[in-house]
Amino acid sequence: MTSTVAHTFSSSTQQSNACRPRRSPSVACLSKPQLHGSQRHGLTTALLASQTTRKSGLATSSMTSSSSSALKSLSSSAQSTHIARPARLAVTAVFGKGPAKKKGKGPAGAAPAEKVALNVAVFGATGRIGSATVKQLLQLPSTEVAQVRAVVRDAEKASEMFSEAAADNVLDVAVCDLRDDASVAKACAGMDVVLWCVSGQDEKLTPMQLFKGLFGLNKKDRTPVDRICAALKRSDAKSAEESISKVVVLSSAAVTRLAWSAAKKKVLNTVVDIPIVRLNPLGTLDRQRELEQRVRESGLRYTVVRPVGLKTAPDWPAGRPVLSQGDVAVGRVNIDDVAKVLVSAAQSPQADGATFEVVTLQGYLSPLDNFETVFSRLRTDEEREAMGEDMGFGETNGDSPGEAAVLAEFKLMMQLLPGEIQDPTRLEMGKTYEQLDRGEVDRKKGAPPTKREKALADGVRN
């Protein structure tokens, strides 16, 4: 598989993305080694052996001799090509500690050893996902969640939406101006975890902010998420090893795709040539990608959750949330399923440092362990970068284990597309997979946006 990626991606990406500086401070800019067939086979053998070992519950020291040889071969190749090594080489991260390996990323250090009752704030609590998240938090016992704070712009709307909880004093409603440092700090005071569930429309960006976002001129602007991270770091007086402060970010699938190299876009065209990605109203996807990266660089524990197209029952009932990585997921997810994943990620150290997409698989139940096993199998962002995956800033070439993993994920996720035709490039914005199956819509690949699509995009902008 890796050789296929190498053949497809390498020639273009080596020319256009030659050792660009990485955004994350934890990973150095890599001058990628060229892995020959035997080395690629050896790495694959090592990865498979690791998965078998972890599933069987054995210690990672029980790797087969072939796996050990593969790692030594990869290490020798890296040394011979003078790699500027990241903090942890990819294979070290993969084989490091087994299912309980997740630690908080950055200076904030490890997650707490004991499970404690958390104080949780939900920003955007009256939105579609935010309100569902608050309701799920309120259903948890006080031994898991001690306090829930709904952070909103409109207190009256929040009181109506959560009237019963507010009357029982189990919900704290805080009005917050996201543009004001003091207001955000007050909303975060005493909180252990902040869930960011604010959509671009709910942020109420000014015309100047929208203009700057369109042309990518807002990268130095201070955002509400910057204020949240700063407030949590100031209010957490615990030592690095005891810190439990965490940010869980509701983002969106597709935020990295426009930043991929031309070669990668061509291979993964099925997830690139779709309406919302092509139109990218006023740089929304770019702004969201930048927001994610600021959280990664904050030094706090974090998780980034990227849902695909949001739906509710009966159109798309809740089912089993399926998590994937690589930003290649397309389809539908039930809003309650997204809320369930957000709440579980807020509680679980296993989800620390990870970014993933989520879709709903109908007809299956959610796991009883609140996604602990699923979270433990995810690669952290640090591990993915070390494996050579492009995390959204065009800084890799295709000849890497990370991009091989993305291609494998892509092939799997395409089987989970709704409908019978299963080709999202043939959809128009605002049309459904069912309409495509019935022949009511059939966009030609690469076709420019229609007037109707542009009008819908203007609705997203406004």
Short mmCIF file of C-alpha atoms in Angstrom, two decimals, residues 123-128 151-154 157 176-180 184 195-210 213 218 221-228 249-252 255 281-292 294-295 460-462:
data_model
loop_
_atom_site.label_atom_id
_atom_site.label_comp_id
_atom_site.label_asym_id
_atom_site.label_seq_id
_atom_site.Cartn_x
_atom_site.Cartn_y
_atom_site.Cartn_z
CA PHE A 123 -19.62 27.05 25.04
CA GLY A 124 -22.39 27.36 22.47
CA ALA A 125 -24.79 25.54 24.80
CA THR A 126 -27.96 26.60 22.99
CA GLY A 127 -26.78 25.43 19.58
CA ARG A 128 -27.83 22.12 18.04
CA VAL A 151 -22.03 29.34 28.37
CA VAL A 152 -24.32 31.35 26.11
CA ARG A 153 -25.01 34.74 24.59
CA ASP A 154 -28.73 34.72 25.44
CA LYS A 157 -33.04 31.35 25.54
CA CYS A 176 -20.38 35.42 27.88
CA ASP A 177 -19.01 37.88 25.36
CA LEU A 178 -16.58 35.77 23.32
CA ARG A 179 -14.69 38.89 22.25
CA ASP A 180 -13.82 39.91 25.80
CA VAL A 184 -14.36 34.40 28.80
CA LEU A 195 -16.28 21.89 25.36
CA TRP A 196 -16.20 24.30 22.42
CA CYS A 197 -19.47 23.75 20.51
CA VAL A 198 -19.74 27.16 18.89
CA SER A 199 -20.40 27.14 15.15
CA GLY A 200 -19.05 29.79 12.80
CA GLN A 201 -22.51 31.31 12.53
CA ASP A 202 -22.90 31.47 16.31
CA GLU A 203 -19.61 33.34 16.67
CA LYS A 204 -21.17 36.38 14.99
CA LEU A 205 -17.96 37.40 13.26
CA THR A 206 -17.63 41.00 12.17
CA PRO A 207 -17.48 41.86 8.43
CA MET A 208 -13.76 42.60 8.83
CA GLN A 209 -13.15 39.19 10.44
CA LEU A 210 -15.03 37.50 7.61
CA GLY A 213 -10.80 34.91 6.88
CA ASN A 218 -6.62 36.36 10.35
CA ASP A 221 -5.99 37.53 15.41
CA ARG A 222 -6.87 36.55 18.97
CA THR A 223 -9.82 34.15 18.96
CA PRO A 224 -12.30 33.04 21.66
CA VAL A 225 -10.49 29.69 21.77
CA ASP A 226 -7.23 31.51 22.50
CA ARG A 227 -8.98 33.23 25.39
CA ILE A 228 -10.34 29.92 26.70
CA VAL A 249 -13.13 21.18 20.28
CA LEU A 250 -16.10 20.56 18.02
CA SER A 251 -14.64 21.13 14.57
CA SER A 252 -15.72 19.75 11.19
CA VAL A 255 -11.05 21.22 7.20
CA PRO A 281 -17.75 29.95 2.28
CA LEU A 282 -15.53 32.86 3.34
CA GLY A 283 -12.69 30.55 4.29
CA THR A 284 -14.71 28.71 6.96
CA LEU A 285 -12.71 25.49 6.62
CA ASP A 286 -9.41 27.36 6.74
CA ARG A 287 -10.47 29.27 9.84
CA GLN A 288 -11.51 26.05 11.56
CA ARG A 289 -8.21 24.37 10.69
CA GLU A 290 -6.33 27.28 12.21
CA LEU A 291 -8.48 27.12 15.36
CA GLU A 292 -7.63 23.44 15.79
CA ARG A 294 -4.03 26.86 18.14
CA VAL A 295 -5.52 24.38 20.59
CA VAL A 460 -23.98 29.84 5.33
CA ARG A 461 -21.96 33.04 5.20
CA ASN A 462 -24.77 35.11 6.63
#
